C-alpha positions in Angstrom: 128.7 139.5 72.0 126.3 139.9 69.1 128.0 137.8 66.5 131.1 135.6 66.1 132.9 135.2 62.8 135.1 132.2 62.2 135.7 133.0 58.6 136.8 136.5 59.4 140.1 134.9 60.3 140.8 134.3 56.7 139.6 137.5 55.2 141.4 140.0 57.4 143.0 138.0 60.2 141.7 137.3 63.7 142.5 138.8 67.0 142.8 137.3 70.5 141.6 139.9 72.9 138.6 139.9 75.2 135.1 140.7 73.8 132.6 141.7 76.5 129.0 140.5 76.1 127.9 144.0 76.6 129.3 147.5 76.2 131.2 147.2 79.5 134.9 146.6 79.4 135.7 143.1 80.6 136.9 142.8 84.1 140.6 141.9 83.7 141.9 140.2 86.9 145.0 138.1 87.5 143.0 136.1 90.1 141.5 133.2 88.1 140.5 131.3 91.2 141.6 128.0 89.6 141.3 124.8 91.5 144.5 123.2 90.3 144.1 119.8 88.7 140.4 120.3 88.0 138.6 121.5 84.8 137.4 124.9 83.7 135.7 126.1 80.6 136.9 128.9 78.3 134.4 130.7 76.1 135.9 132.0 72.9 134.5 133.5 69.8 136.1 134.0 66.4 135.2 137.6 65.6 135.5 140.3 63.0 136.6 143.7 64.3 133.9 146.3 64.6 135.6 148.9 62.5 137.4 148.3 59.3 141.1 148.0 60.2 142.2 149.7 57.0 144.3 152.5 55.8 143.0 155.2 53.4 143.5 153.1 50.2 142.6 149.7 51.6 140.4 147.7 49.2 139.0 144.7 51.1 137.9 141.7 49.2 136.4 138.5 50.4 138.4 136.2 48.1 137.3 132.7 47.4 135.2 130.6 49.8 137.8 127.9 49.8 140.3 130.3 51.3 138.2 130.4 54.5 138.0 126.7 55.0 138.9 125.4 58.5 139.7 121.7 58.7 141.1 121.6 62.2 142.3 123.9 65.0 144.5 124.1 68.0 144.1 126.4 71.0 147.6 126.8 72.7 147.6 128.2 76.2 150.6 130.1 77.8 151.1 131.5 81.2 153.3 134.4 82.5 153.2 137.9 83.8 153.5 139.1 80.2 154.0 137.8 76.7 157.8 138.4 77.1 158.1 135.7 79.7 155.1 133.5 78.8 155.7 129.8 78.6 153.6 127.1 77.0 151.1 125.3 79.3 149.2 123.0 77.0 147.7 122.7 73.5 144.0 121.7 73.0 142.4 120.4 69.9 139.3 122.5 69.0 138.6 120.8 65.7 135.2 119.4 66.7 134.1 122.7 68.1 134.9 124.9 65.1 133.7 122.3 62.5 130.3 121.7 64.0 127.8 122.5 61.2 125.3 124.0 63.6 127.8 126.7 64.5 127.8 128.3 61.0 125.5 131.0 59.8 125.8 132.6 56.4 126.5 136.3 56.2 123.6 138.1 54.5 125.0 141.6 54.4 126.8 143.2 51.5 130.3 142.5 52.9 131.2 146.2 52.9 133.2 147.0 56.0 131.2 149.2 58.3 131.2 150.4 61.9 129.7 147.2 63.2 130.1 143.5 62.7 129.4 143.5 59.0 132.3 143.1 56.6 134.9 140.8 55.2 133.2 137.5 56.0 131.0 135.1 54.2 130.2 132.9 57.2 129.9 133.5 60.9 129.9 131.3 64.0 128.6 131.3 67.5 131.0 131.2 70.4 133.0 128.1 71.2 133.4 126.6 74.7 136.4 124.5 75.4 137.2 122.5 78.6 140.8 123.0 79.9 142.9 121.6 82.7 143.4 124.3 85.3 147.0 125.4 85.1 149.2 126.4 88.1 149.6 130.1 88.0 152.1 132.1 90.1 151.8 135.5 91.5 150.6 138.1 88.9 150.7 135.5 86.2 148.1 135.6 83.5 146.7 133.1 81.0 147.3 133.8 77.3 146.1 132.0 74.2 147.3 131.3 70.7 145.5 129.6 67.8 146.7 127.6 64.8 144.2 126.5 62.2 144.6 123.8 59.5 147.7 122.6 61.4 146.9 118.8 61.3 145.5 118.9 57.7 148.9 120.1 56.5 151.0 117.9 58.8 152.8 120.9 60.3 153.4 119.0 63.6 153.8 122.2 65.7 156.0 121.6 68.7 153.7 122.2 71.7 156.1 121.0 74.4 155.2 122.6 77.7 157.6 125.0 79.2 159.0 126.6 76.0 158.9 130.3 75.8 156.6 132.0 73.4 159.5 133.6 71.6 160.9 130.1 70.8 157.4 128.8 70.0 156.7 131.7 67.7 159.9 131.2 65.7 159.2 127.5 64.9 159.9 127.1 61.2 157.0 125.5 59.2 157.4 124.1 55.7 153.8 124.1 54.5 151.4 127.0 54.0 148.4 124.8 53.0 146.3 124.8 49.9 142.6 125.0 48.9 142.2 121.3 49.5 143.7 121.0 53.0 142.9 124.6 54.0 145.4 127.5 54.3 147.4 127.6 57.5 146.3 130.4 59.8 148.0 131.6 63.1 147.4 134.3 65.6 148.3 137.8 64.3 150.8 140.3 66.0 149.2 143.6 66.7 150.0 147.0 68.1 148.2 147.2 71.5 147.0 150.7 72.0 149.7 152.2 69.8 148.4 153.9 66.7 150.3 154.6 63.5 149.4 155.9 60.1 148.7 159.5 60.6 149.9 159.4 64.3 153.5 158.9 65.4 153.7 155.7 67.4 154.7 156.7 70.9 155.6 153.3 72.3 156.3 149.8 71.1 153.8 147.6 72.7 153.5 144.6 70.4 151.4 141.6 71.3 150.6 138.3 69.6 149.3 136.3 72.5 145.9 137.3 73.8 145.4 137.7 77.5 142.4 135.6 78.6 140.4 137.7 81.2 139.2 135.8 84.2 135.5 136.5 83.3 135.9 134.4 80.2 136.7 131.3 82.2 134.0 129.4 84.0 133.8 126.5 86.5 130.9 124.8 84.6 130.1 124.3 81.0 126.6 125.6 81.6 127.9 129.0 82.8 130.2 129.2 79.9 127.3 128.6 77.5 124.9 130.9 79.3 123.4 133.8 77.4 125.4 137.0 78.0 128.5 135.2 79.2 131.8 137.0 78.4 133.9 135.5 75.6 137.5 135.9 74.4 137.9 137.0 70.8 140.3 135.3 68.4 141.9 137.0 65.4 144.3 135.1 63.1 145.9 135.6 59.7 146.8 133.3 56.8 150.4 132.2 56.6 150.1 132.3 52.8 150.7 135.2 50.4 148.2 135.3 47.5 149.4 136.5 44.1 147.1 137.2 41.2 147.9 138.5 37.7 145.3 140.2 35.6 145.2 141.8 32.2 144.3 145.4 31.7 142.2 146.8 28.9 143.7 147.4 25.4 147.1 145.8 25.9 148.7 145.6 22.5 151.4 143.5 20.9 154.4 145.9 20.5 155.3 144.2 17.2 151.9 143.9 15.4 150.1 146.6 17.4 147.1 144.3 17.6 145.3 143.5 20.9 146.8 140.8 23.1 144.3 138.5 24.7 144.6 136.6 27.9 145.5 133.5 26.0 148.8 135.1 25.0 149.9 135.3 28.7 151.1 132.7 31.2 153.1 133.2 34.4 154.9 131.8 37.3 156.6 132.9 40.5 160.3 133.2 41.0 162.6 133.6 44.1 160.0 132.2 46.4 160.7 131.2 50.0 160.1 127.6 51.1 159.7 128.1 54.9 158.2 130.6 57.3 158.0 131.3 61.1 155.0 130.1 63.1 154.1 133.7 63.9 154.7 136.7 61.8 157.7 138.4 63.3 157.3 142.2 64.0 160.1 144.5 65.4 159.3 147.5 67.5 162.3 149.3 65.9 160.2 149.8 62.8 157.4 151.7 64.3 158.8 155.3 64.1 160.1 155.0 60.5 158.7 157.1 57.8 159.7 158.7 54.5 159.2 162.4 54.6 159.0 162.7 50.8 155.5 161.2 50.9 152.9 163.2 49.0 150.8 165.4 51.3 147.6 163.5 50.3 149.2 160.3 51.6 150.3 161.5 55.0 147.6 159.6 56.8 149.9 156.6 56.1 153.0 158.4 57.1 154.0 155.9 59.9 153.6 152.9 57.7 154.3 150.0 60.1 151.2 150.4 62.2 147.6 150.9 61.1 145.6 154.0 61.5 142.2 152.6 62.6 141.5 150.6 65.7 140.2 147.1 65.4 137.6 147.4 68.1 134.9 149.7 69.5 135.4 151.3 72.9 133.4 148.4 74.6 136.1 145.9 73.8 139.4 144.8 75.3 141.9 145.8 74.1 140.3 149.2 73.7 142.5 150.0 70.7 144.3 147.4 68.7 146.0 148.3 65.4 147.2 146.2 62.5 151.0 145.9 62.1 152.5 145.9 58.6 155.7 144.1 57.5 157.5 141.0 58.8 160.9 139.5 59.4 161.2 136.3 57.5 163.5 133.3 57.9 166.3 134.8 55.9 165.6 138.4 56.5 169.0 140.1 57.0 171.3 138.3 54.6 171.8 137.4 51.0 170.1 134.1 50.2 172.2 131.3 48.8 171.6 129.2 45.7 168.7 126.8 46.4 167.6 128.6 49.5 164.9 130.3 47.5 163.0 128.4 44.8 162.9 129.3 41.2 165.7 131.8 40.6 164.8 131.2 37.0 161.0 130.4 36.7 160.8 126.8 35.6 157.0 126.6 34.9 154.7 129.2 33.4 151.7 127.2 34.4 149.4 130.0 35.6 147.1 132.0 33.4 145.6 135.4 33.6 143.2 135.7 36.6 144.8 132.7 38.3 145.8 133.0 41.9 148.9 131.4 43.4 149.7 130.9 47.1 153.2 131.3 48.3 155.5 132.0 51.3 156.2 135.5 52.6 159.6 136.8 51.5 161.0 139.9 53.2 164.4 141.5 53.8 165.9 144.5 55.4 166.8 147.6 53.5 170.3 146.4 52.9 169.1 143.4 50.9 166.6 144.8 48.4 168.2 143.0 45.5 167.1 140.9 42.5 168.6 137.8 44.1 166.3 138.2 47.2 163.1 139.5 45.9 160.1 137.4 44.8 158.9 138.2 41.3 156.3 137.3 38.7 157.8 135.9 35.5 155.5 136.4 32.6 155.6 134.6 29.2 153.9 136.5 26.4 153.4 135.2 22.8 154.2 138.1 20.5 154.2 138.6 16.7 151.2 136.3 16.3 153.2 133.3 17.4 155.8 133.7 14.6 159.5 133.5 15.6 161.6 136.6 15.3 165.1 137.8 16.2 166.7 140.8 18.0 170.2 142.1 18.5 171.2 143.4 22.0 172.2 146.8 20.7 168.6 147.4 19.7 166.6 145.0 21.8 163.2 146.5 21.0 163.4 146.1 17.2 162.1 142.9 15.7 164.2 141.3 13.0 162.5 138.8 10.8 165.3 136.4 10.1 168.8 135.4 11.1 170.3 137.2 8.2 168.7 140.4 9.4 170.4 139.9 12.8 173.8 139.3 11.1 173.4 142.5 9.1 172.6 144.5 12.2 175.7 143.2 14.0 177.8 144.1 10.9 176.4 147.6 11.0 177.1 148.0 14.7 180.7 146.9 14.2 181.0 149.3 11.2 179.9 152.2 13.3 182.2 151.2 16.2 185.5 150.6 14.3 185.3 151.5 10.7 187.0 154.8 10.9 189.8 153.8 13.2 190.5 150.3 11.9 189.2 149.4 8.5 189.9 152.7 6.8 193.5 152.5 8.1 193.9 149.0 6.7 192.4 150.1 3.3 194.7 153.1 3.1 197.8 150.9 3.9 196.7 148.4 1.3 196.2 151.0 -1.4 199.6 152.6 -0.6 201.3 149.2 -0.9 199.6 148.4 -4.2 200.6 151.8 -5.7 204.2 151.2 -4.4 204.5 147.8 -5.9 203.0 148.8 -9.3 205.7 151.5 -9.5 208.6 149.2 -8.5 210.2 146.8 -11.0 210.8 143.4 -9.5 208.0 143.7 -6.9 205.8 140.8 -6.3 202.9 142.4 -8.0 204.9 143.4 -11.1 206.5 139.9 -11.2 203.0 138.4 -11.1 202.2 140.2 -14.4 200.8 143.5 -13.4 201.8 146.6 -15.5 202.8 149.9 -13.9 199.8 151.5 -15.5 197.3 149.0 -14.3 194.2 150.2 -12.4 193.8 147.8 -9.4 190.6 148.0 -7.4 189.5 146.0 -4.4 186.7 145.9 -1.8 186.5 144.3 1.6 183.3 143.1 3.2 182.1 141.8 6.6 181.1 138.2 6.9 179.0 137.8 10.0 178.1 134.2 10.7 175.5 133.4 13.4 175.6 129.9 14.8 172.4 127.8 14.5 172.8 126.5 18.1 170.6 128.4 20.6 172.1 129.0 24.0 170.1 128.6 27.3 169.3 132.4 27.3 168.1 132.3 23.7 171.3 133.9 22.3 173.4 132.6 19.5 177.2 132.7 19.1 178.6 134.5 16.1 181.8 135.4 14.3 182.7 138.3 12.1 185.7 138.5 9.7 186.7 140.8 6.9 186.7 139.1 3.5 187.5 140.1 -0.1 184.4 141.2 -1.9 186.1 141.7 -5.2 189.4 142.5 -6.9 189.5 144.2 -10.3 192.3 144.7 -12.8 191.6 147.5 -15.3 187.9 147.2 -14.6 187.6 143.4 -15.0 187.0 141.2 -11.9 189.7 138.6 -11.3 189.3 135.7 -9.0 192.5 133.7 -9.5 196.0 133.9 -11.0 199.2 135.6 -10.2 198.0 139.2 -9.9 195.0 138.1 -7.8 197.3 136.1 -5.5 199.7 139.0 -5.2 197.0 141.4 -4.2 195.5 138.9 -1.7 199.0 138.6 -0.2 199.2 142.4 0.2 195.8 142.5 1.9 196.8 139.6 4.2 200.1 141.1 5.1 198.4 144.3 6.2 196.3 142.1 8.7 193.0 143.0 7.2 191.5 139.5 6.9 191.7 138.7 10.7 188.4 137.9 12.5 187.0 141.1 13.9 185.1 139.2 16.6 188.3 138.3 18.3 189.4 141.9 18.7 189.1 143.5 22.1 187.3 146.6 20.8 184.7 144.4 19.1 184.3 142.1 22.0 183.7 145.1 24.2 180.5 145.8 22.2 179.0 142.7 23.8 176.7 142.2 20.9 174.3 139.3 21.0 171.8 137.9 18.6 168.6 136.4 20.1 165.9 134.2 18.6 162.4 134.1 20.0 161.0 130.7 19.4 157.3 130.8 18.6 157.3 134.5 19.3 157.6 133.9 23.0 159.1 136.7 25.1 159.7 136.7 28.9 159.3 139.5 31.4 159.9 140.1 35.1 157.7 141.9 37.5 159.2 142.3 41.0 156.6 142.6 43.7 156.6 145.7 45.9 155.0 146.0 49.3 154.9 149.6 50.5 155.9 150.8 47.0 155.9 154.4 45.8 153.2 155.7 48.1 154.8 155.2 51.5 158.3 154.7 50.4 158.7 157.1 47.5 162.0 156.8 45.6 163.8 158.3 42.7 167.5 157.7 41.8 170.0 158.9 39.2 169.9 156.3 36.4 173.7 156.6 36.0 174.0 154.9 39.4 171.7 152.1 38.4 174.0 149.3 39.8 175.5 151.2 42.7 173.5 150.0 45.8 174.8 152.6 48.1 173.7 155.4 45.7 170.3 153.9 45.0 169.7 153.3 48.8 172.2 155.7 50.5 172.9 155.1 54.2 171.6 158.5 55.2 168.2 157.9 53.7 168.8 160.5 51.0 169.0 159.9 47.2 170.4 161.9 44.3 167.1 163.1 43.1 165.1 163.4 46.3 166.5 166.8 47.2 166.7 167.6 50.9 166.6 165.0 53.6 163.5 166.4 55.1 162.8 167.4 58.7 160.6 164.5 59.8 161.4 162.1 62.6 164.1 159.6 61.6 164.2 160.6 57.9 167.9 160.9 57.1 168.9 158.7 60.0 169.4 155.6 57.7 168.0 154.0 54.7 165.6 151.9 56.8 163.5 155.0 57.6 163.1 155.8 54.0 162.9 152.5 52.2 162.4 149.5 54.5 159.6 147.4 53.2 159.5 149.0 49.8 159.9 145.6 48.2 158.9 142.1 49.4 155.7 140.1 50.1 154.1 139.6 53.5 151.7 136.8 54.6 148.0 137.4 54.6 148.3 139.9 51.7 146.8 139.5 48.3 149.0 141.1 45.6 147.1 141.7 42.4 149.3 142.7 39.5 147.6 144.1 36.5 149.4 144.3 33.1 148.6 147.6 31.6 151.0 147.7 28.7 153.6 145.7 26.8 156.1 148.1 25.2 159.3 146.1 24.9 160.2 142.7 23.4 161.3 141.1 26.7 164.0 138.4 26.8 164.2 135.4 24.6 164.3 133.0 27.6 163.7 133.3 31.4 166.5 135.1 33.3 168.5 133.2 35.9 169.2 135.6 38.7 171.8 133.3 40.3 173.3 132.1 37.0 174.1 135.6 35.9 176.6 137.2 38.3 175.8 140.7 36.9 172.2 140.4 37.8 171.9 138.7 41.2 173.2 141.7 43.2 171.3 144.3 41.2 169.2 146.7 43.4 165.4 146.2 43.1 165.1 149.9 42.0 167.6 149.6 39.3 165.9 151.6 36.5 168.1 150.6 33.6 168.0 146.8 32.8 165.8 145.8 29.9 163.9 143.2 31.8 163.1 145.3 34.9 159.5 146.2 35.6 158.8 149.4 37.4 155.7 148.7 39.5 153.3 150.6 41.8 151.4 148.9 44.5 148.7 150.2 46.9 149.2 149.6 50.6 146.5 147.3 51.7 145.9 144.7 54.4 144.7 141.3 53.8 142.8 141.0 51.4 143.9 142.9 48.3 146.9 144.8 46.9 146.6 146.2 43.4 149.6 146.9 41.2 149.9 148.2 37.7 152.9 147.3 35.6 154.3 148.1 32.2 156.7 145.9 30.3 
């Protein structure tokens, strides 16, 4: 093998297959000729695939050097006739071997993926030789390998008890993904062995995570293992962490002042984040044939979205064709999460700035659970209006109001429009009729109070909207609205007391006109709220999509915005998609059309770029569990004010780019 890359494992994942030292395919034999109870030596290299394992729009980036750091490593051996029945034999510490400074050589190429060993690496390593205790292998049994890096540095305490099946081992739940100090946790990656996707329909479901170790990679002496030209097994891993970055596009303006917003006006944090993950990324063979036939013709090279389109290795390697798998089943995949199971339903800290990167846990779900309560999002805090406080009213959420009195006037206007014709005018007409009747009737209360039959009585009612000073948790303020007497005139002269005044007040009161309007059902139905934006701070939400609009195109009728079955219908169709298409599986169920549209997957870098701020956002962060009307909202709901429609490119580790508009 010409070159071994240890840091490739962090940039694009690492693969356990067998890499021949020449262009000949390694001799794969089940006869290891072990002398049980004695020692053999395995030769392994940590290598970058020869070809870029990318789809058409992949944009590979190295990332930061600290993201490649390897503090320790474990080589875990399994035995069985296949991965399906493989059981754990023993775990070996390979920390000293991978950390030896003499093993590292700096990459001098341009880090552009090519057909060769150049690419997404900043450092390479020579092969590693590890002594192992010869296991007892039965008939047709093979030896398989698995790697965990930065396990000890993060106190994962992986259970390496001999005899457990790989299925059980792979589904161990870990609680730490690592950091740039202790190193990011990395584990062996599941791949599609010889089954292509992308532009080609997957014809079988051969998924492998364990790597078969060929007999020619195991030696009876250390000298033979280290000899020039000796065969070596390749290792390919992926980070357990998801990387999220928020960037600021050019010419983003304040929607209030129309002036440019600088990076200092923005801060952000993650919401609805998982807190655990499986040892191994879980991949289901059922996903392989799914595709959405509404994809644009130019994107059909990504039609079968769950398997990559380009083989990892050249023809001289084993396996001869390994393809990247896309998507994952996480620890709470097929159910609604409960309160506290995900962290930060309401973002509690907006501690990250523009261009900061945050590492978090993968969070995925099946097509039946693409809802706001399940989906990881980026909460963004933006200082608008030059940092000066302002108000809004829910009926016109994108109009800035300078003061509380402006908000009160807007509420009054909304109520006038809603009920003036049917309520207030009826009251006024009844009051006018009663005044006329009493003026013409001797002995009436009004006449007895001193009014003459020829008097001209005038009156006017007005709204009195009172907004409470106390600010609620969501930035809203309680309010009341009552009809009050603006003036009463007798023969053109305003009167404010006395018998005639009291008699007219009694008439107005008797007709029910001075009741509080805010207690009426028709006014309460308006659901009017006044909000204050302290310091001009507004809050926005960007849900993170995975496959997005390219591979899972979607369009729904906005009138069905909160109807999950109409947004993601069972038959894979949708009100505005037109026909169901003729492609394989499209129309069978919603999974074929939209599984993986939303969510975040380990070893992916989601880069969200803010291109425009057009609305005023919310006055405080939204609590997606605290508000029962929001937690079950479908991710593709196009109507709510705080929803962010996002587009995201389909990329492997290392970079996904996404543009968003508020």
